[in-house]
Coordinates of C-alpha atoms in Angstrom, one line a residue:
M659 CA 0.0 0.0 0.0
K660 CA 1.0 3.6 -0.6
T661 CA 1.3 4.7 3.0
A662 CA 1.3 8.1 4.7
I663 CA 2.7 8.4 8.2
V664 CA 1.1 11.5 9.7
G665 CA 3.4 12.7 12.4
A666 CA 7.1 12.0 12.2
G667 CA 8.0 11.7 15.8
A668 CA 9.5 8.6 17.5
M669 CA 6.6 6.2 16.7
G670 CA 6.1 7.7 13.2
Q671 CA 9.7 7.2 12.4
L672 CA 9.7 3.6 13.8
F673 CA 6.7 2.5 11.8
G674 CA 7.8 4.4 8.7
A675 CA 11.2 2.7 8.8
R676 CA 9.8 -0.8 9.4
L677 CA 7.3 -0.4 6.5
Q678 CA 9.9 1.1 4.2
L679 CA 12.4 -1.7 5.0
A680 CA 9.7 -4.2 4.1
G681 CA 9.3 -2.6 0.6
E682 CA 6.2 -0.5 1.2
D683 CA 5.9 2.9 -0.4
V684 CA 6.0 5.3 2.6
T685 CA 5.9 9.0 3.0
L686 CA 6.3 10.7 6.4
F687 CA 4.4 13.9 7.0
D688 CA 5.4 16.5 9.5
T689 CA 5.1 20.2 10.2
Q690 CA 8.7 20.8 11.3
Q691 CA 11.0 21.6 8.4
R692 CA 14.0 20.7 10.5
T693 CA 12.7 17.1 10.9
I694 CA 11.7 16.9 7.2
D695 CA 15.1 18.0 6.0
A696 CA 17.0 15.6 8.3
L697 CA 14.9 12.6 7.3
N698 CA 15.3 13.4 3.6
S699 CA 19.0 13.9 4.0
S700 CA 20.0 11.1 6.3
G701 CA 17.1 8.6 6.4
I702 CA 16.3 6.6 9.5
S703 CA 18.6 4.3 11.5
L704 CA 16.7 1.8 13.5
E705 CA 18.5 0.1 16.4
T706 CA 17.0 -3.1 18.0
E707 CA 18.4 -6.2 19.7
K708 CA 19.3 -7.5 16.2
G709 CA 21.5 -4.6 15.4
T710 CA 21.1 -1.4 13.4
E711 CA 19.3 -1.1 10.1
H712 CA 19.3 2.0 7.9
V713 CA 16.7 3.1 5.3
S714 CA 16.2 6.1 3.1
V715 CA 12.8 7.7 3.5
K716 CA 10.6 10.5 2.0
A717 CA 9.4 13.3 4.2
R718 CA 7.1 16.1 3.3
R719 CA 4.8 18.8 4.4
A720 CA 1.3 17.7 3.6
E721 CA 0.6 20.8 1.4
D722 CA 3.6 19.9 -0.8
E723 CA 2.3 16.4 -1.7
R724 CA -0.2 15.0 -4.1
G725 CA -2.4 12.0 -3.5
P726 CA -4.1 9.8 -3.2
F727 CA -2.6 7.5 -0.5
D728 CA -4.0 4.1 0.4
L729 CA -3.3 4.1 4.1
F730 CA -2.9 7.0 6.6
V731 CA -1.3 6.1 10.0
V732 CA -1.8 8.9 12.5
F733 CA 0.9 9.3 15.2
T734 CA 0.4 12.9 16.4
K735 CA -0.3 14.0 19.9
G736 CA -4.0 13.8 20.7
F737 CA -4.5 17.6 20.6
H738 CA -3.2 17.7 17.0
T739 CA -5.3 14.9 15.6
R740 CA -8.0 17.0 13.9
S741 CA -5.6 19.5 12.4
A742 CA -3.3 16.7 11.2
V743 CA -6.1 14.8 9.4
E744 CA -7.4 18.1 8.0
S745 CA -3.9 18.8 6.6
V746 CA -3.9 15.6 4.6
Q747 CA -7.5 15.6 3.5
H748 CA -6.6 16.5 -0.1
L749 CA -4.6 13.3 -0.3
L750 CA -7.5 11.0 0.5
G751 CA -9.0 8.8 -2.3
P752 CA -12.3 7.0 -2.3
G753 CA -10.8 3.9 -0.8
S754 CA -8.3 5.5 1.6
V755 CA -8.0 3.9 5.1
G756 CA -7.3 5.8 8.2
L757 CA -5.6 4.1 11.2
T758 CA -5.0 5.6 14.6
L759 CA -2.5 3.9 17.0
Q760 CA -2.4 7.0 19.3
N761 CA -2.7 6.9 23.1
G762 CA -6.0 7.8 24.6
L763 CA -9.6 8.1 23.6
G764 CA -11.5 10.0 20.9
H765 CA -9.1 9.8 18.0
A766 CA -11.1 7.2 16.0
K767 CA -14.2 9.4 16.1
I768 CA -12.2 12.2 14.4
L769 CA -10.9 9.8 11.8
M770 CA -14.4 8.5 11.1
E771 CA -15.5 12.0 10.2
F772 CA -13.0 12.1 7.3
F773 CA -12.6 8.4 6.3
G774 CA -16.0 7.0 7.3
P775 CA -16.6 4.1 9.6
E776 CA -16.0 1.5 6.9
H777 CA -12.5 2.9 6.2
T778 CA -11.4 3.7 9.8
V779 CA -9.2 1.3 11.8
A780 CA -8.1 1.8 15.4
G781 CA -5.8 0.0 17.7
V782 CA -2.8 0.1 20.1
T783 CA 0.9 -0.8 20.0
D784 CA 3.3 -1.6 22.8
F785 CA 6.5 -1.2 20.6
P786 CA 8.9 1.1 22.4
A787 CA 10.4 4.0 20.4
D788 CA 13.1 6.3 21.8
L789 CA 14.1 9.1 19.5
E790 CA 17.8 9.7 20.2
A791 CA 17.9 12.3 17.4
V792 CA 15.9 12.9 14.3
G793 CA 16.4 9.8 12.2
R794 CA 17.9 7.7 15.0
V795 CA 15.3 5.5 16.7
K796 CA 16.0 2.9 19.4
S797 CA 13.3 0.2 19.6
S798 CA 12.8 -3.6 20.2
E799 CA 11.8 -6.6 18.3
R800 CA 9.5 -7.4 21.2
G801 CA 6.2 -5.6 20.6
S802 CA 2.9 -6.0 18.9
V803 CA 0.1 -4.1 17.2
R804 CA -3.6 -4.9 18.0
I805 CA -6.1 -3.4 15.6
G806 CA -9.8 -3.6 14.6
S807 CA -12.1 -2.2 12.0
L808 CA -14.8 0.2 13.2
G809 CA -17.2 -0.6 10.4
P810 CA -18.8 -4.1 9.7
Q811 CA -16.7 -4.5 6.5
G812 CA -13.5 -2.8 7.4
H813 CA -9.9 -3.0 6.4
A814 CA -8.1 -4.3 9.5
D815 CA -7.1 -7.5 7.8
E816 CA -5.2 -5.9 4.9
V817 CA -3.5 -3.4 7.3
A818 CA -2.4 -6.3 9.5
Q819 CA -1.0 -8.1 6.5
A820 CA 1.1 -5.1 5.5
F821 CA 2.3 -4.7 9.1
N822 CA 3.2 -8.3 9.5
R823 CA 5.3 -8.2 6.4
A824 CA 7.2 -5.4 8.2
G825 CA 7.7 -7.5 11.3
L826 CA 5.2 -5.4 13.3
N827 CA 3.4 -8.5 14.8
A828 CA -0.2 -7.3 14.1
K829 CA -3.3 -9.0 15.3
V830 CA -6.9 -8.2 14.4
E831 CA -9.2 -8.0 17.4
S832 CA -12.9 -8.8 17.3
D833 CA -13.5 -5.9 19.8
V834 CA -10.6 -3.5 19.6
R835 CA -12.1 -1.3 22.3
I836 CA -10.8 -3.8 24.9
P837 CA -7.1 -3.3 24.2
I838 CA -7.6 0.4 23.6
W839 CA -9.2 0.8 27.0
E840 CA -6.7 -1.4 28.7
K841 CA -3.9 0.8 27.4
V842 CA -5.8 3.9 28.5
A843 CA -6.0 2.4 32.0
F844 CA -2.3 1.7 32.0
N845 CA -1.4 5.2 30.8
A846 CA -4.0 6.9 33.0
A847 CA -2.3 5.3 36.0
L848 CA 1.4 5.6 35.2
N849 CA 1.5 8.7 33.2
S850 CA -0.7 10.8 35.4
L851 CA 1.0 9.7 38.6
S852 CA 4.5 10.1 37.1
A853 CA 3.6 13.6 35.9
V854 CA 2.2 14.7 39.2
T855 CA 5.1 13.4 41.3
G856 CA 8.0 13.9 38.9
K857 CA 9.0 10.2 39.4
V858 CA 10.2 7.7 36.9
V859 CA 8.6 4.3 36.7
G860 CA 11.0 2.5 39.1
D861 CA 10.4 5.1 41.8
L862 CA 6.7 4.5 41.6
A863 CA 7.3 0.8 42.0
K864 CA 9.1 1.4 45.3
S865 CA 6.3 3.4 46.8
P866 CA 3.3 1.7 48.6
D867 CA 1.4 5.0 48.2
A868 CA 2.0 5.1 44.5
R869 CA 0.9 1.5 44.1
A870 CA -2.3 2.2 46.0
L871 CA -3.1 5.1 43.8
I872 CA -2.4 3.0 40.7
S873 CA -4.7 0.3 41.9
A874 CA -7.4 2.9 42.5
V875 CA -7.1 4.4 39.0
L876 CA -7.3 0.9 37.4
A877 CA -10.4 0.1 39.4
E878 CA -12.1 3.4 38.5
T879 CA -11.2 3.0 34.8
R880 CA -12.6 -0.6 34.8
S881 CA -15.9 0.8 36.2
V882 CA -16.1 3.4 33.5
A883 CA -15.3 0.9 30.8
A884 CA -18.0 -1.4 32.1
S885 CA -20.5 1.4 31.7
E886 CA -19.6 1.5 28.0
G887 CA -20.0 -2.3 27.7
I888 CA -16.3 -3.0 27.7
D889 CA -14.9 -5.8 29.8
L890 CA -11.5 -4.4 30.8
S891 CA -9.2 -6.8 32.7
V892 CA -7.6 -5.2 35.7
E893 CA -5.5 -8.3 36.1
R894 CA -4.1 -8.0 32.6
V895 CA -3.4 -4.3 33.0
G896 CA -1.9 -4.8 36.4
G897 CA 0.4 -7.4 34.9
A898 CA 1.5 -4.8 32.3
V899 CA 2.2 -2.4 35.1
E900 CA 4.3 -4.9 37.0
S901 CA 6.2 -5.7 33.8
A902 CA 6.9 -2.0 33.4
F903 CA 8.1 -1.8 37.0
A904 CA 10.5 -4.8 36.4
N905 CA 11.8 -3.9 32.9
H906 CA 11.5 -0.2 32.5
A907 CA 12.5 1.2 35.9
A908 CA 14.4 4.1 34.5
H909 CA 11.7 5.1 32.0
K910 CA 10.3 8.6 32.2
T911 CA 6.7 8.7 31.0
S912 CA 5.8 10.8 28.0
M913 CA 3.5 13.0 30.1
L914 CA 6.3 13.8 32.6
A915 CA 8.7 14.4 29.7
D916 CA 6.2 16.8 28.1
L917 CA 5.8 18.7 31.4
E918 CA 9.5 19.0 31.9
A919 CA 9.9 20.3 28.4
G920 CA 7.1 22.8 28.8
R921 CA 5.0 21.1 26.2
P922 CA 1.2 20.5 26.5
T923 CA 0.3 17.1 27.8
E924 CA -2.3 14.5 26.6
V925 CA -4.0 14.4 30.0
D926 CA -7.4 15.3 28.5
F927 CA -7.2 12.4 26.0
I928 CA -6.0 9.8 28.5
G929 CA -7.1 10.2 32.2
G930 CA -9.3 13.2 31.4
A931 CA -11.2 11.3 28.8
V932 CA -11.9 8.5 31.3
V933 CA -13.1 11.0 33.8
E934 CA -15.4 12.7 31.3
T935 CA -16.8 9.4 30.1
G936 CA -17.5 8.4 33.7
R937 CA -19.2 11.8 34.3
E938 CA -21.5 11.2 31.4
S939 CA -22.3 7.7 32.6
G940 CA -22.7 8.6 36.2
V941 CA -19.6 6.6 37.3
P942 CA -17.4 8.5 39.9
T943 CA -13.6 8.7 39.4
P944 CA -12.4 10.8 42.3
V945 CA -8.8 9.5 42.4
L946 CA -8.2 9.9 38.6
E947 CA -10.0 13.2 38.5
T948 CA -7.7 14.6 41.3
L949 CA -4.6 13.4 39.5
C950 CA -5.7 15.0 36.2
R951 CA -6.4 18.3 38.0
L952 CA -3.0 18.2 39.5
V953 CA -1.4 17.6 36.1
R954 CA -3.3 20.5 34.7
I955 CA -2.1 22.7 37.6
R956 CA 1.5 21.7 36.8
T957 CA 0.9 22.4 33.1
A958 CA -0.4 25.9 33.9
N959 CA 2.7 26.7 35.8

């Protein structure tokens, strides 16, 4: 497929490199000219346990490109989703498919406005991606992609096939809302608490108080998900949290990194979205709501 990666950050560069290495026709779109120039000049070097692979890539501003593209994979921050999809609207064809693998809730609804339910795919990924510099990505072979179509006759299968050719370990889910909400629960707990306390993952693991708050957030998120007809597994999410504690102790969450860099956070698309959904359904989320308010206070400062 002719594939557009919308947002050439760490995840965009990881997936762009993987797909290009597998022989797909990939273009990365970004708004930062410095990023575009670096990618066009030097390509992407991808480091994993197997070593380092290098691939040349194409990077553009959306307004400088002509379409159509078959697949659009959106990797922007949540607050940029609508403007990002609007920027590539002129590149959509009648059969174009939109895919969101972004953190949080609400992105698929935006994509459906542009692509339609039959041509919108949503999902999650747990592949790590650390951007050491533009065009230098450190990742792992251990990761997966879980996706599902949002229309009754969607395109998740063909997207998964392309991803699997690229070694991205994609699986099509019968109800993709479950892995999406489970990742939201994971991020709502770890990202919010890390951002409020300024602690990395390993520090949270050592604190009984942090563990108690994480358990409370997971329980609240499960209750909200249940009100939406989604059977979220606290045990599975808790296992993922323990895995993060054991294997990524030095990791600084993206929300904490954004705060320290003075950038906007995605709190309203992760924990904040859970709180809002709970409010609409009559499900209280006092612990998570307090953490989100504290993140916003830190952002305002």
